Coordinates of C-alpha atoms in Angstrom, one line a residue:
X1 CA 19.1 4.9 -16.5
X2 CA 20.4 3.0 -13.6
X3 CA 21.2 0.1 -13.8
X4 CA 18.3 -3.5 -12.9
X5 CA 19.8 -4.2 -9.3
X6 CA 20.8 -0.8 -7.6
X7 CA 19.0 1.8 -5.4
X8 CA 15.7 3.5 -6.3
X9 CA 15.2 6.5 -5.1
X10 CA 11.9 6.6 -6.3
X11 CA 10.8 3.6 -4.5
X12 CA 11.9 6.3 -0.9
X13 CA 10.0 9.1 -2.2
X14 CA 6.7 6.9 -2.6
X15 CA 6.7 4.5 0.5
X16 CA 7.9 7.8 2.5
X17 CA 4.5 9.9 0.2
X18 CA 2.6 6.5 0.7
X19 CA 3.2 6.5 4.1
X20 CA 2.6 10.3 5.1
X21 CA -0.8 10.2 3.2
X22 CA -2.4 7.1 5.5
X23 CA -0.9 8.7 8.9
X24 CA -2.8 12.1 7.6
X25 CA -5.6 10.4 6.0
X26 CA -6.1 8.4 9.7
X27 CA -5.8 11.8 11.5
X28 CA -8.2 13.9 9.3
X29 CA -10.9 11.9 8.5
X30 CA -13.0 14.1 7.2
X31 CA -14.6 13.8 3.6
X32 CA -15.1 17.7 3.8
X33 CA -11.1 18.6 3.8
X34 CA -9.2 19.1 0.4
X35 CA -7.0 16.6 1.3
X36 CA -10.2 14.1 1.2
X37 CA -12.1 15.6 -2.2
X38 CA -9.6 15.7 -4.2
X39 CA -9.2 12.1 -4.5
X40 CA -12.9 11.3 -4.3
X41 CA -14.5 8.3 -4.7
X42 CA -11.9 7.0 -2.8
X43 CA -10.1 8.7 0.1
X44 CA -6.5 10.2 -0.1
X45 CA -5.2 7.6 2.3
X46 CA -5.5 4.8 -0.5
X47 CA -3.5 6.2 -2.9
X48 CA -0.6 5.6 -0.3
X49 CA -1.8 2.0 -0.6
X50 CA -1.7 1.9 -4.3
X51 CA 1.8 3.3 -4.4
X52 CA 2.7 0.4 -2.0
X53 CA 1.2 -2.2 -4.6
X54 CA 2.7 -0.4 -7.7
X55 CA 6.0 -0.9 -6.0
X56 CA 5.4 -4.4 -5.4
X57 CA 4.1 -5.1 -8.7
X58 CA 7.6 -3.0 -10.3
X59 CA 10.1 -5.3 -7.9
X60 CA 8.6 -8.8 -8.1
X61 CA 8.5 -8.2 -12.0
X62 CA 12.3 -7.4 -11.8
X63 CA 13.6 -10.3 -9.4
X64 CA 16.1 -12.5 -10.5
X65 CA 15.4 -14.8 -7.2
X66 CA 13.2 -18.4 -7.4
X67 CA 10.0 -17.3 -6.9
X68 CA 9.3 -19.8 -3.8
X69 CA 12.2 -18.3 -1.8
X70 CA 11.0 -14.1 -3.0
X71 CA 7.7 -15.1 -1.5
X72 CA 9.5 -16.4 1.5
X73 CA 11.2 -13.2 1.9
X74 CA 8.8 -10.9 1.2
X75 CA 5.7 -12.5 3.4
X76 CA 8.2 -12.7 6.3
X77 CA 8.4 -9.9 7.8
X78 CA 5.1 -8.6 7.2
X79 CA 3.8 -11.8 9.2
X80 CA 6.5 -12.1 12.0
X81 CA 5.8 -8.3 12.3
X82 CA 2.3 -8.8 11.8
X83 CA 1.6 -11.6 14.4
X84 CA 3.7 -10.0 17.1
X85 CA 1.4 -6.8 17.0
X86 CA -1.6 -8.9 17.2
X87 CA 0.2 -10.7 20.5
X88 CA 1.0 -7.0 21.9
X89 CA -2.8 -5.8 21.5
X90 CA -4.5 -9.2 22.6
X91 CA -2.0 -8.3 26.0
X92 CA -3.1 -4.4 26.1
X93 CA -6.9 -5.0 25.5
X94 CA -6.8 -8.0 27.6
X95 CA -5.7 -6.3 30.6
X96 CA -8.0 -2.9 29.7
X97 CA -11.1 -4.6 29.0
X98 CA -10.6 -8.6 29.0
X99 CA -10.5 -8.9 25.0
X100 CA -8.3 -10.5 23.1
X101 CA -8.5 -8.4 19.7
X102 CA -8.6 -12.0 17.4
X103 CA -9.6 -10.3 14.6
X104 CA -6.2 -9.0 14.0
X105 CA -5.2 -12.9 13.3
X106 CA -7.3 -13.5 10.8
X107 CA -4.7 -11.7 8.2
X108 CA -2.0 -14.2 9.1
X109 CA -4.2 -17.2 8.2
X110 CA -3.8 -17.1 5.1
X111 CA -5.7 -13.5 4.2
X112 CA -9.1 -14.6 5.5
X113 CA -9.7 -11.4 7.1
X114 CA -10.5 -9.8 3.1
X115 CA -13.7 -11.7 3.0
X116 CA -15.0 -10.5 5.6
X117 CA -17.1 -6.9 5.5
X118 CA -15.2 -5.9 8.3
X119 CA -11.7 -4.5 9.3
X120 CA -10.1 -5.9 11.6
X121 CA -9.5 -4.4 15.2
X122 CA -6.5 -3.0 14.2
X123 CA -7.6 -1.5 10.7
X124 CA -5.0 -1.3 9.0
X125 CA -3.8 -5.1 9.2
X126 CA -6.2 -5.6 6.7
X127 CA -3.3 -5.0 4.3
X128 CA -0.9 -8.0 5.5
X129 CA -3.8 -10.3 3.8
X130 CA -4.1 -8.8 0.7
X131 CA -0.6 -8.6 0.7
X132 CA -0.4 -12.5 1.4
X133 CA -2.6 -12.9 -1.7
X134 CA -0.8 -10.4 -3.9
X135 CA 2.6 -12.4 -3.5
X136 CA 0.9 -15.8 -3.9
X137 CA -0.9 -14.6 -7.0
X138 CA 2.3 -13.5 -8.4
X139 CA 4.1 -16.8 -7.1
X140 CA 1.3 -19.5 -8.5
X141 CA 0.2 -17.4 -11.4
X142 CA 1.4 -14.4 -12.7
X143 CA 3.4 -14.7 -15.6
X144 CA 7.0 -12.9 -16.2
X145 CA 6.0 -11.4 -19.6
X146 CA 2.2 -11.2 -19.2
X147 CA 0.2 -11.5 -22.4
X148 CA -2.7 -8.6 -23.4
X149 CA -5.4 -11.0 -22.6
X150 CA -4.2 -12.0 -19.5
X151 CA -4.1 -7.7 -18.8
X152 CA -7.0 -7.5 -20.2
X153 CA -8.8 -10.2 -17.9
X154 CA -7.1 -9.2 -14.7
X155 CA -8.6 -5.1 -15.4
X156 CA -12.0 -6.7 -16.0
X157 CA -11.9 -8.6 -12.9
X158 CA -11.4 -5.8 -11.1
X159 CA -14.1 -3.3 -12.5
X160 CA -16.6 -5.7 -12.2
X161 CA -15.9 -7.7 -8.4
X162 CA -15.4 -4.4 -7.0
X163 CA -19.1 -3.4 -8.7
X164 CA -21.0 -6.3 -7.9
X165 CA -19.8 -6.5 -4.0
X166 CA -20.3 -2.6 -3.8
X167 CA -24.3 -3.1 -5.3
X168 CA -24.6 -5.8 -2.0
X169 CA -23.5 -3.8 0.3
X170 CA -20.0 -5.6 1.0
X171 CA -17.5 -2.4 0.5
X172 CA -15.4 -3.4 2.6
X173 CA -14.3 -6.9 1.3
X174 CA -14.4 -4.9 -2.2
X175 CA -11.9 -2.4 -0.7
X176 CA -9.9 -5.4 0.5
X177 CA -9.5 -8.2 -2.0
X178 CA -6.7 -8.0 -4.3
X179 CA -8.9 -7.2 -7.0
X180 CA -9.2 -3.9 -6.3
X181 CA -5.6 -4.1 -6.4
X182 CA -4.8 -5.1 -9.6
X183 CA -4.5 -2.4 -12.2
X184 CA -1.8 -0.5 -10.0
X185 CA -0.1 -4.1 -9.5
X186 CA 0.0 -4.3 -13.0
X187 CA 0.9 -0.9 -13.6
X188 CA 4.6 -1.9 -11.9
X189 CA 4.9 -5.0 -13.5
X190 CA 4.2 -3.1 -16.7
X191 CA 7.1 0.0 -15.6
X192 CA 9.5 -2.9 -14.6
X193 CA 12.0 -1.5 -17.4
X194 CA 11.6 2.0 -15.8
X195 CA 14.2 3.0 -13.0
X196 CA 15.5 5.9 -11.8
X197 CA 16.7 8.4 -14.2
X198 CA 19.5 11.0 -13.3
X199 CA 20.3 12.7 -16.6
X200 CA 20.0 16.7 -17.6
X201 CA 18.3 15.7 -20.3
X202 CA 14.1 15.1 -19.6
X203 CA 12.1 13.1 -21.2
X204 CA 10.8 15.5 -23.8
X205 CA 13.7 16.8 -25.9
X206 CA 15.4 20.2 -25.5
X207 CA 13.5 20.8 -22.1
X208 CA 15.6 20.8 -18.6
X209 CA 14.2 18.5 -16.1
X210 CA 13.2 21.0 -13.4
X211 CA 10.8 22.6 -16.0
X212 CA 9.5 19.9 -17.1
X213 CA 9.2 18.5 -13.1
X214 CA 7.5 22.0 -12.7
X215 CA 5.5 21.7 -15.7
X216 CA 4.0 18.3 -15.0
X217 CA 3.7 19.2 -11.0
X218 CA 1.3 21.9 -11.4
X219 CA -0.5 20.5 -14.4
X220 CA -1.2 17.4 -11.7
X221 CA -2.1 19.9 -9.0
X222 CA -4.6 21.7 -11.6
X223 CA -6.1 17.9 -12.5
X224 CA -6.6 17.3 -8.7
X225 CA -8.4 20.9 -8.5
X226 CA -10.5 20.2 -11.1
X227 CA -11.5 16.8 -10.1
X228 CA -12.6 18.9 -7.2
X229 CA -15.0 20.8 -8.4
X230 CA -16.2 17.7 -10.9
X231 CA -16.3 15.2 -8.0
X232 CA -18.6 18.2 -6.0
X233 CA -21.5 17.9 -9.0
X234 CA -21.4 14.1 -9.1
X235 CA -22.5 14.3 -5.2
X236 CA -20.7 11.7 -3.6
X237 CA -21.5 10.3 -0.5
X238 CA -19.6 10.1 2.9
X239 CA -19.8 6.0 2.7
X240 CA -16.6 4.0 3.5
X241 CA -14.3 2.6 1.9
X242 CA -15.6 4.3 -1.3
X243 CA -17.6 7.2 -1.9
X244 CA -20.9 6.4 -3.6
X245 CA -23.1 8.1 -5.7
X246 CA -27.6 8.3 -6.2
X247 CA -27.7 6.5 -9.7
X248 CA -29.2 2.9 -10.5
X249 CA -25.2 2.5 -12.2
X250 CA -23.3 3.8 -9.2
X251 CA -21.7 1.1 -8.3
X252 CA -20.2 0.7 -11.7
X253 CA -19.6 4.1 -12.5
X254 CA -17.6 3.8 -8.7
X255 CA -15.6 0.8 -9.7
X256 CA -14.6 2.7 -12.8
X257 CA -13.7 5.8 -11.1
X258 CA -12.0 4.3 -8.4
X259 CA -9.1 2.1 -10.7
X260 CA -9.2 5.9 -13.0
X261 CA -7.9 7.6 -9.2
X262 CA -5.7 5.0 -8.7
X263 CA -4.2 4.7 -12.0
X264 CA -3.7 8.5 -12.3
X265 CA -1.5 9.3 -9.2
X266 CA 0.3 6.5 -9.5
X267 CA 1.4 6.7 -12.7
X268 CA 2.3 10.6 -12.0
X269 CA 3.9 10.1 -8.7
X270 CA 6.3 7.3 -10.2
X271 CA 6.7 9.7 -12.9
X272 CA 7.5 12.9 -11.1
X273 CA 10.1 11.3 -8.6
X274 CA 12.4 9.1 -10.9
X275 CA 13.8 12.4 -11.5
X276 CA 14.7 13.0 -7.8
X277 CA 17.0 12.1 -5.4
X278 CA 15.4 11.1 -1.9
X279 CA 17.1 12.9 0.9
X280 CA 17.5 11.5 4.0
X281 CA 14.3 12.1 6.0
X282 CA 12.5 10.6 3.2
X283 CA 14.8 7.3 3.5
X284 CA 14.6 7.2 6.8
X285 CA 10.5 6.9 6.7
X286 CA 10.6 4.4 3.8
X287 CA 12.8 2.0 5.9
X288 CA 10.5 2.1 8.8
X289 CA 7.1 2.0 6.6
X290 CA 6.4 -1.8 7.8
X291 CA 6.4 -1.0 11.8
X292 CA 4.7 2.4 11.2
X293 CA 2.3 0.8 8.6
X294 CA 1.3 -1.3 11.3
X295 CA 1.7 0.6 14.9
X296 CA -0.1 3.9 13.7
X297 CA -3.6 3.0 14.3
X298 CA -2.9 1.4 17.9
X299 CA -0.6 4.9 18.6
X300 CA -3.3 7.1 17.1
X301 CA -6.3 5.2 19.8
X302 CA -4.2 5.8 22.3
X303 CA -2.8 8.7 22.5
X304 CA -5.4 11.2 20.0
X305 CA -7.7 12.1 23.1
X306 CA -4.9 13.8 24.8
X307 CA -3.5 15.3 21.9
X308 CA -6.2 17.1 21.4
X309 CA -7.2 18.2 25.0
X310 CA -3.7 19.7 24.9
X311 CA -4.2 22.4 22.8
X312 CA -6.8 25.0 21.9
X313 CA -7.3 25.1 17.8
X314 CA -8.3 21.1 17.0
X315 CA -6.8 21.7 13.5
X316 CA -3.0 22.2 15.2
X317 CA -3.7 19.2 17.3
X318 CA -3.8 17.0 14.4
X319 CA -1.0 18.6 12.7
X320 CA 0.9 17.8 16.0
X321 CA -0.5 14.4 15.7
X322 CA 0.4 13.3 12.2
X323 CA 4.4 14.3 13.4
X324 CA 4.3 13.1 16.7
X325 CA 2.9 9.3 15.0
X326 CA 4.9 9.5 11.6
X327 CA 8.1 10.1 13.0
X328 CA 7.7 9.2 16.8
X329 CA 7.2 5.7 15.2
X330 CA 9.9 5.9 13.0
X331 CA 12.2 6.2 16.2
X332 CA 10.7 3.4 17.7
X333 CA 10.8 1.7 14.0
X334 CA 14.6 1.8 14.1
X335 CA 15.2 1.1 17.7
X336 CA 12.8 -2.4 17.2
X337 CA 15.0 -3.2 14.1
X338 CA 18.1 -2.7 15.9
X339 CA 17.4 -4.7 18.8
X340 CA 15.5 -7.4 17.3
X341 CA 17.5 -10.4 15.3
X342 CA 14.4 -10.5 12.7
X343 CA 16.7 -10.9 9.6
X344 CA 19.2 -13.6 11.4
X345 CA 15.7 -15.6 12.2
X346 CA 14.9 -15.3 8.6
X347 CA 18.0 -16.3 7.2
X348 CA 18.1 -19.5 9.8
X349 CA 14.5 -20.4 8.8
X350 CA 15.4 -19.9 5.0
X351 CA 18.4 -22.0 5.0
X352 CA 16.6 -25.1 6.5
X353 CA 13.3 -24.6 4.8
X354 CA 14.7 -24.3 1.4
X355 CA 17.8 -26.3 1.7
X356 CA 15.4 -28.9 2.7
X357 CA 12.9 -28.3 -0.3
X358 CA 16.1 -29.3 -2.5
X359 CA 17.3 -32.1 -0.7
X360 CA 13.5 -33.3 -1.3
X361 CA 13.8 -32.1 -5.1
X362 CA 17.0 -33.9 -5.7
X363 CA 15.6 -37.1 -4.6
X364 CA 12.8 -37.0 -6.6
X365 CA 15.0 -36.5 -9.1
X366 CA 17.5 -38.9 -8.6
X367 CA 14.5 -41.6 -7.5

């Protein structure tokens, strides 16, 4: 077991997984696709979001920082990254066809955008406000050790908000809100004593780790089959975010699957990759996940059409696609980081915010 502080390596492996499966999910959007029905009611893209939650959930239960100043440093980037996007595709559609693209500001205001049935222009900014709310919650109300009530309450929550805004037709504020969030959040507060593990011995006694890694690899991939052909009979729809079904209790039978998809990979991903090292492509991706999290969809409008009139077979078009943005942003990722004094902006802000929250808190004190 490693020890509370160091590197993760399975925290690379799923932000780099994460990350590949919303560039793909972008490119081949098609419910029709494996990649799609194996995941169905929801589509294979938002598992990458749920194993960016779940590794939220595990770090903020395992920080040993103030909260006020780990929600500084975690909303941060995400809005200073966030806002100059929204400032580079108010310029581009501006000067293409004289729009300014405002919804992509409604995430940095607080999160507003996730009551609204609608993404914003840039889709998948939707995440920088239920991000906003996820650290908040955990800031204002999430307690270190929680208790099984407060489990149990936070799981109903989400069963039955996402299945009353799914019945009236608001999917996508369902999809959104950090209630459809929280059993994966809770399932890495709940692996916060879990870490990395590097020993010969697995977890089941007397059997090496790569056949028990084989083992539970192909007993995953046989689950996701099988879901297949289940999923196939329960005739889901081709509705967005979530797949829907022709029953009077769809909507909660949806809300129900959905959190069971989530749950599921999660908990198998996490499990599968503690047990392996990430090599460096993977680490290079995870770094960059922010800027490509947030650059891929503009990239994609842009540059898709020609993509695809380039070559003959559409299917190797996307294939070239899903590199081209995955690591063609992770370049331009690294070069943006390099150039750009983000952290040193950070630290400055940090140091006369919070040095001036405990000037304030001393003389309370004192007076």
């Amino acid at each position: 077991m490693t020890a509370p502080g160091s590197h993760q390596h399975f925290i690379e492996w799923m932000k780099a997984i994460g990350m590949t499966l919303i560039v793909i999910g972008h490119v081949f959007g098609s419910t029709e696709i494996l990649f799609n029905s194996v995941s169905a009611p929801v589509y294979s893209k938002q598992l990458g979001v749920a194993f960016f939650v779940f590794i939220a959930g595990w770090g903020l239960a395992r920080t040993q920082t103030e909260r006020a100043l780990c929600a500084f440093r975690r909303l941060f980037p995400i809005l200073f990254y966030g806002g100059c996007c929204a400032l580079l595709m108010s310029g581009l559609t501006w000067i293409e066809k004289q729009d300014l693209a405002e919804s992509n500001y409604l995430p940095l205001f607080f999160g507003v955008n996730v009551f609204f049935n609608f993404f914003p222009a840039n889709p998948t900014t939707w995440y920088i406000g239920m991000y906003v709310h996820l650290v908040l919650f955990w800031w204002l109300l999430m307690p270190q050790k929680p208790q099984r009530l407060f489990l149990i309450t936070l799981l109903f929550l989400e069963l039955i908000t996402r299945a009353v805004l799914v019945e009236y037709n608001r999917s996508f504020t369902a999809y959104m809100m950090l209630t459809n969030w929280f059993s994966v959040f809770l399932l890495g507060y709940l692996c916060r004593d879990l870490a990395d593990r590097r020993s010969e011995i697995g977890p089941i006694k007397g059997v090496p780790i790569p056949v028990f890694l084989g083992t539970l690899a192909l007993l995953w991939l046989a689950a996701l089959l099988a879901w297949r052909f289940v999923s196939l009979r329960l005739a889901f729809d081709n509705s967005m975010p979530f797949r829907l079904m022709e029953s009077s209790l769809s909507s909660l039978w949806v809300s129900l699957l959905v959190s069971v998809v989530y749950l599921a990979n999660t908990a198998l991903t996490f499990g599968l990759f503690r047990f392996l090292k990430a090599p460096l492509l993977v680490r290079l991706i995870s770094r960059n996940t922010l800027l490509i999290f947030i650059l891929h969809m503009p990239l994609i409008y842009a540059v898709a059409e020609d993509v695809r009139n380039a070559f003959v077979d559409p299917f190797a078009a996307r294939v070239v696609l899903v590199f081209l943005v995955l690591f063609g942003l992770t370049a331009v990722s690294e070069l943006i980081t390099r150039l750009l004094p983000v952290a040193k902006i950070q630290v400055q802000i940090e140091k006369h915010l919070f040095s001036a929250i405990e000037t304030e808190r001393k003389s309370a004190r004192q007076g």
